[in-house]
Amino acid sequence: MAATTIAKLAKMKAEGEKIASLTAYDATFAKLFAQCDVDFMLVGDSLGNTIMGASSTLPVTTENVAYHTQAVRNGAPDAFVIADMPFMSYATPEQACLEAAKLMRAGANMVKLEGGDWLLDTIRTLVERSVPVCAHLGLLPQSVNVLGGYKVQGKEASAADNTVRQALALQEAGAQLLVLECVPTSLAKRISEKLTIPTIGIGAGPECDGQILVMHDMFGLNSDYLPKFVKNFLAEAGDLSEAVKLYVQQVKEGSFPGPEHSFKG
């Protein structure tokens, strides 16, 4: 399988080929995911929950993400790796540049930031300085205290229209990928059709250009609580490698996520 690049992801969208991605935090799983043809890996600040045992992503630092990014890079030297920029690590464009440099040096190909309009100058600044950016709209885990919990976003018409507008603005600012989290399928479809950059859904229905899941959720390891948009592929496949292959297969063929994993507007 040819190495994933930003250009390849754009071509996959243009040709209607679904993109299958997972979070990764260490060398062992990164190697497994690469062997199973996962298109890209995200070193998510979800490591706050899955690795550190915190109740949110807020305690995660850039140093934490850089450590795990280097581990993932060591396990999958040719993979396309995106690294999350943690809470308050990109409050200003200047700070974003300094913190993103740490993640790029650790082995990231791209950084991911949560937010809309207020990030436009930051994204322009990063891209001008050769740091590729993945944007993130919908449910923003770093903003959980402002949002009042983990809730589906963009259900009202005005909120949906605003999300579409922000998605277009983020693309115009230079973002080359967009994660949509916990939004109605109809909204994700609107955005995916309007953008030329790929959309990656998590709880955003099957109409996105690709999908991502937290690896622990995909394996059913967070059995005390599995979100609506999660499927336990390990239970179905019975083996870690086969579970990853099944996930990739079902994303590629469009059978995952199904209606039972999606939110209506």
C-alpha positions as a Python dict, from the first residue, in 0.01 Angstrom:
ca = {
    (1, 'M'): (0, 0, 0),
    (2, 'A'): (139, 339, -100),
    (3, 'A'): (226, 576, 182),
    (4, 'T'): (-50, 817, 277),
    (5, 'T'): (9, 1186, 205),
    (6, 'I'): (-211, 1495, 213),
    (7, 'A'): (-232, 1471, -166),
    (8, 'K'): (-341, 1107, -145),
    (9, 'L'): (-615, 1189, 109),
    (10, 'A'): (-742, 1464, -123),
    (11, 'K'): (-740, 1222, -415),
    (12, 'M'): (-933, 964, -212),
    (13, 'K'): (-1206, 1220, -147),
    (14, 'A'): (-1215, 1322, -512),
    (15, 'E'): (-1249, 959, -621),
    (16, 'G'): (-1502, 863, -353),
    (17, 'E'): (-1272, 624, -167),
    (18, 'K'): (-1346, 621, 204),
    (19, 'I'): (-1065, 700, 449),
    (20, 'A'): (-1022, 474, 753),
    (21, 'S'): (-830, 607, 1052),
    (22, 'L'): (-774, 530, 1420),
    (23, 'T'): (-612, 689, 1720),
    (24, 'A'): (-276, 541, 1819),
    (25, 'Y'): (-55, 604, 2119),
    (26, 'D'): (233, 355, 2108),
    (27, 'A'): (470, 174, 1874),
    (28, 'T'): (309, -170, 1900),
    (29, 'F'): (-39, -66, 1793),
    (30, 'A'): (97, 180, 1537),
    (31, 'K'): (280, -109, 1370),
    (32, 'L'): (-35, -323, 1377),
    (33, 'F'): (-248, -45, 1228),
    (34, 'A'): (5, 16, 951),
    (35, 'Q'): (7, -355, 867),
    (36, 'C'): (-374, -347, 845),
    (37, 'D'): (-371, -54, 600),
    (38, 'V'): (-520, 213, 826),
    (39, 'D'): (-494, 530, 616),
    (40, 'F'): (-370, 756, 894),
    (41, 'M'): (-328, 762, 1271),
    (42, 'L'): (-416, 1035, 1518),
    (43, 'V'): (-219, 1076, 1838),
    (44, 'G'): (-522, 1218, 2012),
    (45, 'D'): (-540, 1413, 2333),
    (46, 'S'): (-788, 1136, 2413),
    (47, 'L'): (-475, 984, 2568),
    (48, 'G'): (-581, 1186, 2872),
    (49, 'N'): (-874, 948, 2911),
    (50, 'T'): (-736, 625, 2766),
    (51, 'I'): (-373, 634, 2887),
    (52, 'M'): (-362, 875, 3180),
    (53, 'G'): (-701, 784, 3328),
    (54, 'A'): (-820, 1144, 3348),
    (55, 'S'): (-1189, 1237, 3323),
    (56, 'S'): (-1126, 1472, 3027),
    (57, 'T'): (-858, 1574, 2777),
    (58, 'L'): (-774, 1895, 2963),
    (59, 'P'): (-474, 1769, 3169),
    (60, 'V'): (-284, 1666, 2853),
    (61, 'T'): (27, 1869, 2766),
    (62, 'T'): (218, 1913, 2443),
    (63, 'E'): (500, 1710, 2598),
    (64, 'N'): (258, 1421, 2657),
    (65, 'V'): (142, 1426, 2294),
    (66, 'A'): (498, 1462, 2164),
    (67, 'Y'): (610, 1156, 2364),
    (68, 'H'): (333, 941, 2218),
    (69, 'T'): (381, 1086, 1870),
    (70, 'Q'): (744, 975, 1875),
    (71, 'A'): (637, 629, 1992),
    (72, 'V'): (383, 599, 1709),
    (73, 'R'): (639, 721, 1456),
    (74, 'N'): (890, 462, 1578),
    (75, 'G'): (634, 186, 1533),
    (76, 'A'): (514, 301, 1192),
    (77, 'P'): (793, 493, 1017),
    (78, 'D'): (599, 542, 693),
    (79, 'A'): (256, 620, 839),
    (80, 'F'): (73, 950, 809),
    (81, 'V'): (50, 1073, 1168),
    (82, 'I'): (-160, 1361, 1297),
    (83, 'A'): (-94, 1497, 1647),
    (84, 'D'): (-350, 1677, 1859),
    (85, 'M'): (-256, 2016, 1997),
    (86, 'P'): (-374, 2006, 2361),
    (87, 'F'): (-593, 2246, 2554),
    (88, 'M'): (-453, 2603, 2564),
    (89, 'S'): (-144, 2513, 2359),
    (90, 'Y'): (-261, 2732, 2068),
    (91, 'A'): (-423, 3030, 2238),
    (92, 'T'): (-229, 3266, 2008),
    (93, 'P'): (-72, 3214, 1664),
    (94, 'E'): (274, 3263, 1814),
    (95, 'Q'): (218, 3001, 2082),
    (96, 'A'): (69, 2763, 1827),
    (97, 'C'): (386, 2782, 1616),
    (98, 'L'): (613, 2703, 1910),
    (99, 'E'): (400, 2412, 2033),
    (100, 'A'): (333, 2270, 1685),
    (101, 'A'): (707, 2264, 1619),
    (102, 'K'): (750, 2024, 1913),
    (103, 'L'): (492, 1787, 1766),
    (104, 'M'): (635, 1805, 1414),
    (105, 'R'): (985, 1735, 1545),
    (106, 'A'): (845, 1434, 1733),
    (107, 'G'): (727, 1285, 1406),
    (108, 'A'): (386, 1434, 1321),
    (109, 'N'): (292, 1507, 960),
    (110, 'M'): (8, 1738, 1063),
    (111, 'V'): (-141, 1894, 1376),
    (112, 'K'): (-508, 1910, 1477),
    (113, 'L'): (-680, 2206, 1645),
    (114, 'E'): (-1033, 2238, 1783),
    (115, 'G'): (-1243, 2544, 1700),
    (116, 'G'): (-1386, 2773, 1436),
    (117, 'D'): (-1361, 3142, 1358),
    (118, 'W'): (-1112, 3233, 1629),
    (119, 'L'): (-858, 2993, 1479),
    (120, 'L'): (-844, 3135, 1128),
    (121, 'D'): (-539, 3355, 1183),
    (122, 'T'): (-364, 3072, 1368),
    (123, 'I'): (-425, 2828, 1083),
    (124, 'R'): (-298, 3078, 825),
    (125, 'T'): (13, 3135, 1036),
    (126, 'L'): (85, 2764, 1080),
    (127, 'V'): (32, 2678, 713),
    (128, 'E'): (249, 2970, 601),
    (129, 'R'): (522, 2822, 819),
    (130, 'S'): (489, 2472, 668),
    (131, 'V'): (277, 2312, 940),
    (132, 'P'): (-21, 2126, 784),
    (133, 'V'): (-344, 2164, 982),
    (134, 'C'): (-642, 1940, 1049),
    (135, 'A'): (-939, 2139, 1181),
    (136, 'H'): (-1209, 2005, 1415),
    (137, 'L'): (-1574, 2117, 1442),
    (138, 'G'): (-1887, 1990, 1614),
    (139, 'L'): (-1836, 1853, 1963),
    (140, 'L'): (-1507, 1995, 2090),
    (141, 'P'): (-1385, 1788, 2388),
    (142, 'Q'): (-1147, 2064, 2499),
    (143, 'S'): (-1450, 2294, 2534),
    (144, 'V'): (-1654, 2050, 2745),
    (145, 'N'): (-1683, 2296, 3033),
    (146, 'V'): (-1822, 2567, 2804),
    (147, 'L'): (-2053, 2331, 2618),
    (148, 'G'): (-2189, 2189, 2944),
    (149, 'G'): (-2112, 1828, 2860),
    (150, 'Y'): (-2064, 1592, 2567),
    (151, 'K'): (-2367, 1675, 2352),
    (152, 'V'): (-2454, 1646, 1983),
    (153, 'Q'): (-2383, 1979, 1811),
    (154, 'G'): (-2549, 2153, 1516),
    (155, 'K'): (-2901, 2016, 1558),
    (156, 'E'): (-3077, 2352, 1521),
    (157, 'A'): (-3090, 2510, 1175),
    (158, 'S'): (-2900, 2823, 1278),
    (159, 'A'): (-2627, 2621, 1449),
    (160, 'A'): (-2598, 2393, 1146),
    (161, 'D'): (-2568, 2690, 908),
    (162, 'N'): (-2300, 2842, 1129),
    (163, 'T'): (-2104, 2516, 1130),
    (164, 'V'): (-2115, 2501, 750),
    (165, 'R'): (-1992, 2859, 732),
    (166, 'Q'): (-1709, 2791, 973),
    (167, 'A'): (-1605, 2476, 785),
    (168, 'L'): (-1571, 2677, 463),
    (169, 'A'): (-1375, 2948, 646),
    (170, 'L'): (-1136, 2692, 796),
    (171, 'Q'): (-1074, 2545, 452),
    (172, 'E'): (-1014, 2892, 309),
    (173, 'A'): (-765, 2962, 589),
    (174, 'G'): (-562, 2660, 483),
    (175, 'A'): (-687, 2358, 677),
    (176, 'Q'): (-638, 2046, 465),
    (177, 'L'): (-852, 1804, 667),
    (178, 'L'): (-1160, 1847, 889),
    (179, 'V'): (-1280, 1625, 1173),
    (180, 'L'): (-1655, 1644, 1243),
    (181, 'E'): (-1752, 1507, 1584),
    (182, 'C'): (-2103, 1428, 1705),
    (183, 'V'): (-2308, 1619, 1449),
    (184, 'P'): (-2623, 1504, 1266),
    (185, 'T'): (-2568, 1299, 952),
    (186, 'S'): (-2751, 1559, 743),
    (187, 'L'): (-2512, 1834, 855),
    (188, 'A'): (-2204, 1620, 791),
    (189, 'K'): (-2337, 1548, 442),
    (190, 'R'): (-2384, 1920, 369),
    (191, 'I'): (-2033, 2003, 482),
    (192, 'S'): (-1870, 1709, 302),
    (193, 'E'): (-2039, 1807, -25),
    (194, 'K'): (-1936, 2173, 3),
    (195, 'L'): (-1571, 2122, 98),
    (196, 'T'): (-1290, 2018, -133),
    (197, 'I'): (-1085, 1891, 163),
    (198, 'P'): (-1170, 1551, 319),
    (199, 'T'): (-1405, 1531, 617),
    (200, 'I'): (-1340, 1268, 884),
    (201, 'G'): (-1636, 1175, 1101),
    (202, 'I'): (-1664, 1046, 1454),
    (203, 'G'): (-2030, 1024, 1542),
    (204, 'A'): (-2110, 1219, 1225),
    (205, 'G'): (-2269, 944, 1017),
    (206, 'P'): (-2166, 766, 695),
    (207, 'E'): (-2166, 1067, 460),
    (208, 'C'): (-1821, 1193, 564),
    (209, 'D'): (-1522, 1117, 344),
    (210, 'G'): (-1371, 902, 618),
    (211, 'Q'): (-1407, 780, 974),
    (212, 'I'): (-1201, 777, 1291),
    (213, 'L'): (-1251, 598, 1621),
    (214, 'V'): (-1057, 592, 1945),
    (215, 'M'): (-878, 258, 1929),
    (216, 'H'): (-987, 157, 2280),
    (217, 'D'): (-1351, 211, 2183),
    (218, 'M'): (-1310, 15, 1861),
    (219, 'F'): (-1174, -279, 2065),
    (220, 'G'): (-1454, -244, 2322),
    (221, 'L'): (-1208, -177, 2602),
    (222, 'N'): (-1415, 103, 2754),
    (223, 'S'): (-1694, -141, 2830),
    (224, 'D'): (-1840, 71, 3111),
    (225, 'Y'): (-1948, 326, 2851),
    (226, 'L'): (-1950, 298, 2473),
    (227, 'P'): (-2084, 602, 2285),
    (228, 'K'): (-2367, 554, 2036),
    (229, 'F'): (-2126, 599, 1744),
    (230, 'V'): (-1893, 317, 1853),
    (231, 'K'): (-1893, -47, 1746),
    (232, 'N'): (-1698, -322, 1921),
    (233, 'F'): (-1510, -476, 1629),
    (234, 'L'): (-1304, -704, 1851),
    (235, 'A'): (-1616, -881, 1976),
    (236, 'E'): (-1714, -951, 1616),
    (237, 'A'): (-1368, -1045, 1485),
    (238, 'G'): (-1221, -1219, 1791),
    (239, 'D'): (-865, -1107, 1718),
    (240, 'L'): (-693, -767, 1734),
    (241, 'S'): (-556, -778, 1380),
    (242, 'E'): (-881, -909, 1233),
    (243, 'A'): (-1076, -644, 1424),
    (244, 'V'): (-871, -366, 1265),
    (245, 'K'): (-906, -522, 921),
    (246, 'L'): (-1283, -553, 972),
    (247, 'Y'): (-1306, -188, 1075),
    (248, 'V'): (-1110, -76, 768),
    (249, 'Q'): (-1321, -299, 543),
    (250, 'Q'): (-1653, -175, 678),
    (251, 'V'): (-1548, 190, 655),
    (252, 'K'): (-1425, 139, 297),
    (253, 'E'): (-1746, -35, 186),
    (254, 'G'): (-1964, 219, 366),
    (255, 'S'): (-2136, -22, 606),
    (256, 'F'): (-1988, 150, 911),
    (257, 'P'): (-2114, 367, 1059),
    (258, 'G'): (-2472, 254, 1015),
    (259, 'P'): (-2791, 437, 1116),
    (260, 'E'): (-2760, 293, 1466),
    (261, 'H'): (-2427, 470, 1508),
    (262, 'S'): (-2546, 806, 1374),
    (263, 'F'): (-2744, 1109, 1490),
    (264, 'K'): (-3044, 1259, 1313),
    (265, 'G'): (-3083, 1633, 1272),
}
